[in-house]
C-alpha cells in the first residue's frame, strides 16, 4: 500500500483545530514551528483513504473561511519511505538558555556536564521548544526554578515546560490543558521521562479541581493573549508569597490586552522579554512587588 504526506501551514492560533482534523482522520501528527507566527502540520494517509481525505479537505476549507491558511499539500511518498518515521527529520537537538537541551526521543545524545536534558516526543502534541514563546518560557524557568519549587503549567501541551521544571528541581508540578488529547500525550511523556510521580496532569483550566488547596512558586501559561486574559484573574490566589507568573504566547501586536488583563488581576509586570514577534512577561501580585 502506498502512502501520501499531507502538510499545511497555519497561523499559531489555529494549530489546535487543524491538528484535531489531522489526528482524527490522518495517521500520525507532527508540528514544525516556523519563524514568525505559523507552524507546519503533517499527517499521513494511505492512497485509498478517500473518505478520510475528504473530511480533512472539508475541515481545512471551513477553517480557511475564517483564517488565512496555506494550501493543503499532498505529496506521494516513495515506495521505500516509511511514513511512520519520515516526519522525524524535521526535528534536531535544541539547546536553550545556559544548560537546557531539548532532545527528540529517537536522537542519541551523550549528556555533557551540567546539561539538563529534556527527552521529548515532539510528534505527540504541540510544544517542542522551537517556537519562540516556548523557548522564552524555558529560559525563564531556568532562572526561576529553585530546589523544591512548586509549579503550575497552564496549557501544558506536550508537557515540555513541566518536564523542564522537574528536571530543574521542582518538587511538584500541576499541569492542566483544555485539550484532553494533549493531556494524554503529556502523560506519556511524563511516564517515559520518569517524572510522573512528581506531576499531577489533568484536563481543564484554572481555577479547578487540579489546583484546589494548592499554591505555587511559579505559574507559567504559554497560551495566547486571549488565554492570558481568561486565566489572569485566578493567578494571584494560586501564587505562594514571592511567586512569579510567566505569561507567554503573546503576539506583539496583541500585547495590550494581555497587559490590561494582568493589571486588572492586580499584578505588575517585572520584565518583558521579546523573541521575534512574541512576548513573554514575568509578573507578580502588586502587593508582593517592590
mmCIF file of C-alpha atoms in Angstrom:
data_model
loop_
_atom_site.group_PDB
_atom_site.id
_atom_site.type_symbol
_atom_site.label_atom_id
_atom_site.label_comp_id
_atom_site.label_asym_id
_atom_site.label_seq_id
_atom_site.Cartn_x
_atom_site.Cartn_y
_atom_site.Cartn_z
ATOM 1 C CA UNK A 1 0.000 0.000 0.000
ATOM 2 C CA UNK A 2 1.337 3.448 -0.920
ATOM 3 C CA UNK A 3 1.053 6.489 1.341
ATOM 4 C CA UNK A 4 0.737 10.254 0.994
ATOM 5 C CA UNK A 5 2.042 13.027 3.231
ATOM 6 C CA UNK A 6 -0.400 15.853 3.974
ATOM 7 C CA UNK A 7 1.017 19.193 5.085
ATOM 8 C CA UNK A 8 -0.325 22.688 5.644
ATOM 9 C CA UNK A 9 0.999 25.955 7.071
ATOM 10 C CA UNK A 10 -1.320 27.546 9.649
ATOM 11 C CA UNK A 11 -1.180 30.548 11.987
ATOM 12 C CA UNK A 12 -0.118 29.668 15.528
ATOM 13 C CA UNK A 13 -3.613 30.224 16.963
ATOM 14 C CA UNK A 14 -5.129 27.692 14.507
ATOM 15 C CA UNK A 15 -2.739 24.841 15.279
ATOM 16 C CA UNK A 16 -5.200 23.149 17.648
ATOM 17 C CA UNK A 17 -8.285 22.914 15.365
ATOM 18 C CA UNK A 18 -6.315 21.800 12.322
ATOM 19 C CA UNK A 19 -4.313 19.355 14.463
ATOM 20 C CA UNK A 20 -7.627 17.872 15.569
ATOM 21 C CA UNK A 21 -8.540 17.213 11.910
ATOM 22 C CA UNK A 22 -5.195 15.566 11.215
ATOM 23 C CA UNK A 23 -5.310 13.486 14.405
ATOM 24 C CA UNK A 24 -8.868 12.283 13.799
ATOM 25 C CA UNK A 25 -8.668 11.421 10.110
ATOM 26 C CA UNK A 26 -4.940 11.032 9.414
ATOM 27 C CA UNK A 27 -2.260 8.710 10.759
ATOM 28 C CA UNK A 28 0.353 10.415 12.901
ATOM 29 C CA UNK A 29 0.825 14.125 13.514
ATOM 30 C CA UNK A 30 3.864 16.373 13.657
ATOM 31 C CA UNK A 31 4.049 20.110 14.293
ATOM 32 C CA UNK A 32 7.022 22.059 12.978
ATOM 33 C CA UNK A 33 7.197 25.683 14.114
ATOM 34 C CA UNK A 34 8.468 28.289 11.670
ATOM 35 C CA UNK A 35 9.892 31.798 12.198
ATOM 36 C CA UNK A 36 7.113 34.284 12.802
ATOM 37 C CA UNK A 37 3.678 33.121 13.878
ATOM 38 C CA UNK A 38 2.982 29.951 11.903
ATOM 39 C CA UNK A 39 3.511 26.206 12.088
ATOM 40 C CA UNK A 40 3.548 23.403 9.547
ATOM 41 C CA UNK A 41 1.358 20.410 10.385
ATOM 42 C CA UNK A 42 1.924 16.995 8.811
ATOM 43 C CA UNK A 43 -0.063 13.784 8.760
ATOM 44 C CA UNK A 44 -0.225 10.687 6.559
ATOM 45 C CA UNK A 45 -2.884 8.744 4.663
ATOM 46 C CA UNK A 46 -2.975 5.531 2.622
ATOM 47 C CA UNK A 47 -3.674 6.278 -1.024
ATOM 48 C CA UNK A 48 -7.098 4.599 -0.827
ATOM 49 C CA UNK A 49 -8.387 6.602 2.168
ATOM 50 C CA UNK A 50 -10.516 8.941 0.060
ATOM 51 C CA UNK A 51 -13.219 9.449 2.683
ATOM 52 C CA UNK A 52 -10.679 10.420 5.349
ATOM 53 C CA UNK A 53 -9.040 12.846 2.910
ATOM 54 C CA UNK A 54 -12.443 14.359 2.096
ATOM 55 C CA UNK A 55 -13.095 15.018 5.802
ATOM 56 C CA UNK A 56 -9.736 16.782 6.121
ATOM 57 C CA UNK A 57 -10.293 18.847 2.963
ATOM 58 C CA UNK A 58 -13.754 19.995 4.129
ATOM 59 C CA UNK A 59 -12.392 20.914 7.576
ATOM 60 C CA UNK A 60 -9.483 22.863 6.087
ATOM 61 C CA UNK A 61 -11.874 24.695 3.743
ATOM 62 C CA UNK A 62 -14.085 25.712 6.699
ATOM 63 C CA UNK A 63 -11.062 26.903 8.696
ATOM 64 C CA UNK A 64 -9.825 28.826 5.657
ATOM 65 C CA UNK A 65 -13.061 30.830 5.646
ATOM 66 C CA UNK A 66 -12.103 32.468 8.953
ATOM 67 C CA UNK A 67 -8.298 32.407 8.795
ATOM 68 C CA UNK A 68 -5.584 32.671 6.171
ATOM 69 C CA UNK A 69 -4.208 29.135 5.923
ATOM 70 C CA UNK A 70 -1.661 27.774 3.495
ATOM 71 C CA UNK A 71 -2.580 25.320 0.775
ATOM 72 C CA UNK A 72 -3.176 21.722 1.810
ATOM 73 C CA UNK A 73 -0.300 19.927 0.101
ATOM 74 C CA UNK A 74 -0.495 16.216 -0.687
ATOM 75 C CA UNK A 75 2.809 14.527 -1.507
ATOM 76 C CA UNK A 76 3.124 10.876 -2.548
ATOM 77 C CA UNK A 77 5.781 9.030 -0.585
ATOM 78 C CA UNK A 78 8.305 6.781 -2.276
ATOM 79 C CA UNK A 79 7.802 3.039 -2.052
ATOM 80 C CA UNK A 80 10.848 2.722 0.222
ATOM 81 C CA UNK A 81 9.777 5.604 2.504
ATOM 82 C CA UNK A 82 8.237 4.753 5.880
ATOM 83 C CA UNK A 83 5.614 7.363 6.779
ATOM 84 C CA UNK A 84 5.949 6.460 10.483
ATOM 85 C CA UNK A 85 9.456 7.943 10.566
ATOM 86 C CA UNK A 86 9.560 10.492 7.738
ATOM 87 C CA UNK A 87 8.312 13.408 9.888
ATOM 88 C CA UNK A 88 11.163 12.947 12.361
ATOM 89 C CA UNK A 89 13.660 14.578 10.005
ATOM 90 C CA UNK A 90 12.175 17.979 10.901
ATOM 91 C CA UNK A 91 13.451 17.899 14.491
ATOM 92 C CA UNK A 92 17.009 18.174 15.790
ATOM 93 C CA UNK A 93 18.754 18.673 19.127
ATOM 94 C CA UNK A 94 17.968 22.107 20.580
ATOM 95 C CA UNK A 95 19.979 23.985 23.223
ATOM 96 C CA UNK A 96 18.112 26.567 25.314
ATOM 97 C CA UNK A 97 19.447 29.019 27.885
ATOM 98 C CA UNK A 98 22.510 28.018 29.869
ATOM 99 C CA UNK A 99 22.086 24.268 30.290
ATOM 100 C CA UNK A 100 18.794 23.042 28.857
ATOM 101 C CA UNK A 101 18.893 20.536 25.985
ATOM 102 C CA UNK A 102 15.671 19.506 24.224
ATOM 103 C CA UNK A 103 16.268 16.056 22.757
ATOM 104 C CA UNK A 104 13.798 14.267 20.461
ATOM 105 C CA UNK A 105 13.373 10.749 21.829
ATOM 106 C CA UNK A 106 14.918 8.997 18.810
ATOM 107 C CA UNK A 107 18.158 11.022 18.776
ATOM 108 C CA UNK A 108 21.162 9.540 20.568
ATOM 109 C CA UNK A 109 22.923 12.081 22.752
ATOM 110 C CA UNK A 110 25.518 11.780 25.499
ATOM 111 C CA UNK A 111 24.820 14.468 28.094
ATOM 112 C CA UNK A 112 27.659 16.848 28.865
ATOM 113 C CA UNK A 113 28.480 18.033 32.424
ATOM 114 C CA UNK A 114 25.801 20.449 33.569
ATOM 115 C CA UNK A 115 23.294 19.533 30.851
ATOM 116 C CA UNK A 116 19.621 19.380 31.825
ATOM 117 C CA UNK A 117 18.205 17.077 29.159
ATOM 118 C CA UNK A 118 14.516 17.185 28.229
ATOM 119 C CA UNK A 119 13.722 13.968 26.384
ATOM 120 C CA UNK A 120 10.572 14.594 24.333
ATOM 121 C CA UNK A 121 8.439 13.014 21.632
ATOM 122 C CA UNK A 122 7.613 16.142 19.577
ATOM 123 C CA UNK A 123 5.078 14.315 17.415
ATOM 124 C CA UNK A 124 2.666 13.732 20.268
ATOM 125 C CA UNK A 125 1.488 17.310 20.814
ATOM 126 C CA UNK A 126 2.316 20.914 20.151
ATOM 127 C CA UNK A 127 5.199 22.245 22.220
ATOM 128 C CA UNK A 128 8.710 21.330 21.176
ATOM 129 C CA UNK A 129 10.876 24.252 22.264
ATOM 130 C CA UNK A 130 11.301 25.504 18.720
ATOM 131 C CA UNK A 131 8.568 28.127 18.975
ATOM 132 C CA UNK A 132 9.865 31.486 20.296
ATOM 133 C CA UNK A 133 7.448 31.552 23.257
ATOM 134 C CA UNK A 134 8.283 28.011 24.359
ATOM 135 C CA UNK A 135 11.972 28.891 24.092
ATOM 136 C CA UNK A 136 11.452 32.026 26.214
ATOM 137 C CA UNK A 137 9.449 30.102 28.825
ATOM 138 C CA UNK A 138 12.216 27.526 29.124
ATOM 139 C CA UNK A 139 14.750 30.331 29.669
ATOM 140 C CA UNK A 140 12.504 31.882 32.324
ATOM 141 C CA UNK A 141 12.042 28.571 34.140
ATOM 142 C CA UNK A 142 15.804 28.070 34.223
ATOM 143 C CA UNK A 143 16.066 31.446 36.002
ATOM 144 C CA UNK A 144 13.124 30.934 38.373
ATOM 145 C CA UNK A 145 13.024 27.285 39.465
ATOM 146 C CA UNK A 146 14.664 26.620 42.824
ATOM 147 C CA UNK A 147 15.086 23.290 44.630
ATOM 148 C CA UNK A 148 11.672 22.107 45.858
ATOM 149 C CA UNK A 149 9.729 24.761 43.904
ATOM 150 C CA UNK A 150 6.063 24.087 43.145
ATOM 151 C CA UNK A 151 4.968 24.911 39.606
ATOM 152 C CA UNK A 152 1.677 25.377 37.748
ATOM 153 C CA UNK A 153 1.751 24.764 33.970
ATOM 154 C CA UNK A 154 -1.416 26.134 32.321
ATOM 155 C CA UNK A 155 -1.901 24.906 28.746
ATOM 156 C CA UNK A 156 0.712 22.198 29.149
ATOM 157 C CA UNK A 157 0.594 20.872 25.566
ATOM 158 C CA UNK A 158 3.269 18.209 25.126
ATOM 159 C CA UNK A 159 4.404 18.807 28.710
ATOM 160 C CA UNK A 160 7.775 20.258 27.752
ATOM 161 C CA UNK A 161 7.644 23.025 30.375
ATOM 162 C CA UNK A 162 6.550 20.578 33.080
ATOM 163 C CA UNK A 163 9.411 18.233 32.214
ATOM 164 C CA UNK A 164 11.857 21.143 32.270
ATOM 165 C CA UNK A 165 10.556 22.298 35.658
ATOM 166 C CA UNK A 166 11.036 18.869 37.248
ATOM 167 C CA UNK A 167 14.457 18.421 35.645
ATOM 168 C CA UNK A 168 15.430 21.826 37.055
ATOM 169 C CA UNK A 169 14.485 20.710 40.574
ATOM 170 C CA UNK A 170 10.762 21.394 41.061
ATOM 171 C CA UNK A 171 9.224 19.187 43.740
ATOM 172 C CA UNK A 172 5.761 19.141 42.212
ATOM 173 C CA UNK A 173 4.061 20.398 39.037
ATOM 174 C CA UNK A 174 0.352 20.700 38.314
ATOM 175 C CA UNK A 175 -0.121 20.554 34.525
ATOM 176 C CA UNK A 176 -3.512 21.406 33.014
ATOM 177 C CA UNK A 177 -4.744 21.704 29.441
ATOM 178 C CA UNK A 178 -8.240 22.113 27.998
ATOM 179 C CA UNK A 179 -7.320 19.629 25.234
ATOM 180 C CA UNK A 180 -7.726 16.058 26.522
ATOM 181 C CA UNK A 181 -5.583 14.762 23.624
ATOM 182 C CA UNK A 182 -2.713 16.982 24.790
ATOM 183 C CA UNK A 183 -3.109 15.733 28.370
ATOM 184 C CA UNK A 184 -2.876 12.103 27.249
ATOM 185 C CA UNK A 185 0.200 12.899 25.171
ATOM 186 C CA UNK A 186 1.790 14.801 28.051
ATOM 187 C CA UNK A 187 1.191 11.914 30.455
ATOM 188 C CA UNK A 188 3.001 9.590 28.057
ATOM 189 C CA UNK A 189 5.960 11.959 28.037
ATOM 190 C CA UNK A 190 5.902 12.196 31.837
ATOM 191 C CA UNK A 191 5.930 8.416 32.237
ATOM 192 C CA UNK A 192 8.626 7.925 29.629
ATOM 193 C CA UNK A 193 10.877 10.536 31.227
ATOM 194 C CA UNK A 194 10.334 9.128 34.736
ATOM 195 C CA UNK A 195 8.752 12.238 36.276
ATOM 196 C CA UNK A 196 5.112 11.121 36.555
ATOM 197 C CA UNK A 197 5.258 10.766 40.356
ATOM 198 C CA UNK A 198 6.005 14.483 40.709
ATOM 199 C CA UNK A 199 3.283 15.660 38.295
ATOM 200 C CA UNK A 200 -0.482 15.955 38.511
ATOM 201 C CA UNK A 201 -1.757 16.241 34.916
ATOM 202 C CA UNK A 202 -5.438 16.924 34.310
ATOM 203 C CA UNK A 203 -7.863 18.230 31.697
ATOM 204 C CA UNK A 204 -9.289 21.677 32.332
ATOM 205 C CA UNK A 205 -8.205 25.196 33.176
ATOM 206 C CA UNK A 206 -7.951 27.350 36.301
ATOM 207 C CA UNK A 207 -9.394 27.621 38.830
ATOM 208 C CA UNK A 208 -10.381 23.963 39.004
ATOM 209 C CA UNK A 209 -10.120 20.716 40.950
ATOM 210 C CA UNK A 210 -6.462 20.179 39.998
ATOM 211 C CA UNK A 211 -5.361 23.374 41.772
ATOM 212 C CA UNK A 212 -7.764 23.343 44.727
ATOM 213 C CA UNK A 213 -5.929 23.907 48.003
ATOM 214 C CA UNK A 214 -2.542 24.445 46.308
ATOM 215 C CA UNK A 215 -0.265 27.429 45.822
ATOM 216 C CA UNK A 216 2.748 27.688 43.542
ATOM 217 C CA UNK A 217 6.122 29.405 43.471
ATOM 218 C CA UNK A 218 5.943 29.658 39.674
ATOM 219 C CA UNK A 219 2.924 29.639 37.372
ATOM 220 C CA UNK A 220 3.516 29.530 33.620
ATOM 221 C CA UNK A 221 0.924 29.915 30.872
ATOM 222 C CA UNK A 222 2.237 29.634 27.319
ATOM 223 C CA UNK A 223 -1.089 30.112 25.561
ATOM 224 C CA UNK A 224 -2.209 33.351 23.828
ATOM 225 C CA UNK A 225 -3.126 36.954 24.637
ATOM 226 C CA UNK A 226 -6.788 35.915 24.879
ATOM 227 C CA UNK A 227 -5.871 32.947 27.044
ATOM 228 C CA UNK A 228 -3.835 35.176 29.372
ATOM 229 C CA UNK A 229 -6.870 37.437 29.711
ATOM 230 C CA UNK A 230 -9.017 34.455 30.726
ATOM 231 C CA UNK A 231 -6.662 32.893 33.295
ATOM 232 C CA UNK A 232 -5.098 36.017 34.851
ATOM 233 C CA UNK A 233 -7.883 36.645 37.419
ATOM 234 C CA UNK A 234 -7.211 33.237 39.015
ATOM 235 C CA UNK A 235 -3.426 33.562 39.201
ATOM 236 C CA UNK A 236 -2.830 35.803 42.272
ATOM 237 C CA UNK A 237 -4.615 33.440 44.674
ATOM 238 C CA UNK A 238 -2.658 30.488 43.271
ATOM 239 C CA UNK A 239 0.755 32.080 43.814
ATOM 240 C CA UNK A 240 2.680 31.495 47.022
ATOM 241 C CA UNK A 241 4.300 34.567 48.651
ATOM 242 C CA UNK A 242 7.021 35.794 46.299
ATOM 243 C CA UNK A 243 5.580 33.726 43.457
ATOM 244 C CA UNK A 244 6.049 34.639 39.782
ATOM 245 C CA UNK A 245 3.607 34.335 36.867
ATOM 246 C CA UNK A 246 5.187 33.718 33.443
ATOM 247 C CA UNK A 247 2.643 34.846 30.828
ATOM 248 C CA UNK A 248 3.525 33.882 27.268
ATOM 249 C CA UNK A 249 2.209 33.010 23.806
ATOM 250 C CA UNK A 250 1.547 36.708 23.202
ATOM 251 C CA UNK A 251 1.924 38.199 19.721
ATOM 252 C CA UNK A 252 3.475 41.667 19.948
ATOM 253 C CA UNK A 253 0.536 43.453 18.315
ATOM 254 C CA UNK A 254 -1.878 41.849 20.811
ATOM 255 C CA UNK A 255 0.133 42.618 23.933
ATOM 256 C CA UNK A 256 -2.128 45.473 25.091
ATOM 257 C CA UNK A 257 -4.962 43.119 26.020
ATOM 258 C CA UNK A 258 -2.580 40.863 27.956
ATOM 259 C CA UNK A 259 -1.040 43.848 29.795
ATOM 260 C CA UNK A 260 -4.503 45.154 30.709
ATOM 261 C CA UNK A 261 -5.642 41.735 31.940
ATOM 262 C CA UNK A 262 -2.553 41.357 34.127
ATOM 263 C CA UNK A 263 -3.100 44.824 35.644
ATOM 264 C CA UNK A 264 -6.833 44.168 36.182
ATOM 265 C CA UNK A 265 -5.910 40.971 38.058
ATOM 266 C CA UNK A 266 -3.790 43.014 40.499
ATOM 267 C CA UNK A 267 -0.379 42.075 39.113
ATOM 268 C CA UNK A 268 2.596 44.059 37.908
ATOM 269 C CA UNK A 269 4.983 43.186 35.092
ATOM 270 C CA UNK A 270 8.555 42.930 36.336
ATOM 271 C CA UNK A 271 10.084 42.030 32.993
ATOM 272 C CA UNK A 272 9.011 41.768 29.372
ATOM 273 C CA UNK A 273 11.061 39.542 27.062
ATOM 274 C CA UNK A 274 10.687 39.634 23.282
ATOM 275 C CA UNK A 275 11.805 36.911 20.886
ATOM 276 C CA UNK A 276 10.977 37.548 17.232
ATOM 277 C CA UNK A 277 7.330 38.726 17.182
ATOM 278 C CA UNK A 278 6.401 37.151 20.506
ATOM 279 C CA UNK A 279 6.394 38.360 24.106
ATOM 280 C CA UNK A 280 6.868 36.640 27.458
ATOM 281 C CA UNK A 281 6.047 38.591 30.624
ATOM 282 C CA UNK A 282 7.272 37.912 34.165
ATOM 283 C CA UNK A 283 4.631 39.157 36.620
ATOM 284 C CA UNK A 284 3.991 39.320 40.376
ATOM 285 C CA UNK A 285 0.998 40.290 42.516
ATOM 286 C CA UNK A 286 1.156 44.042 43.096
ATOM 287 C CA UNK A 287 1.039 43.606 46.887
ATOM 288 C CA UNK A 288 4.192 41.499 46.716
ATOM 289 C CA UNK A 289 6.153 43.785 44.432
ATOM 290 C CA UNK A 290 8.980 46.032 45.422
#
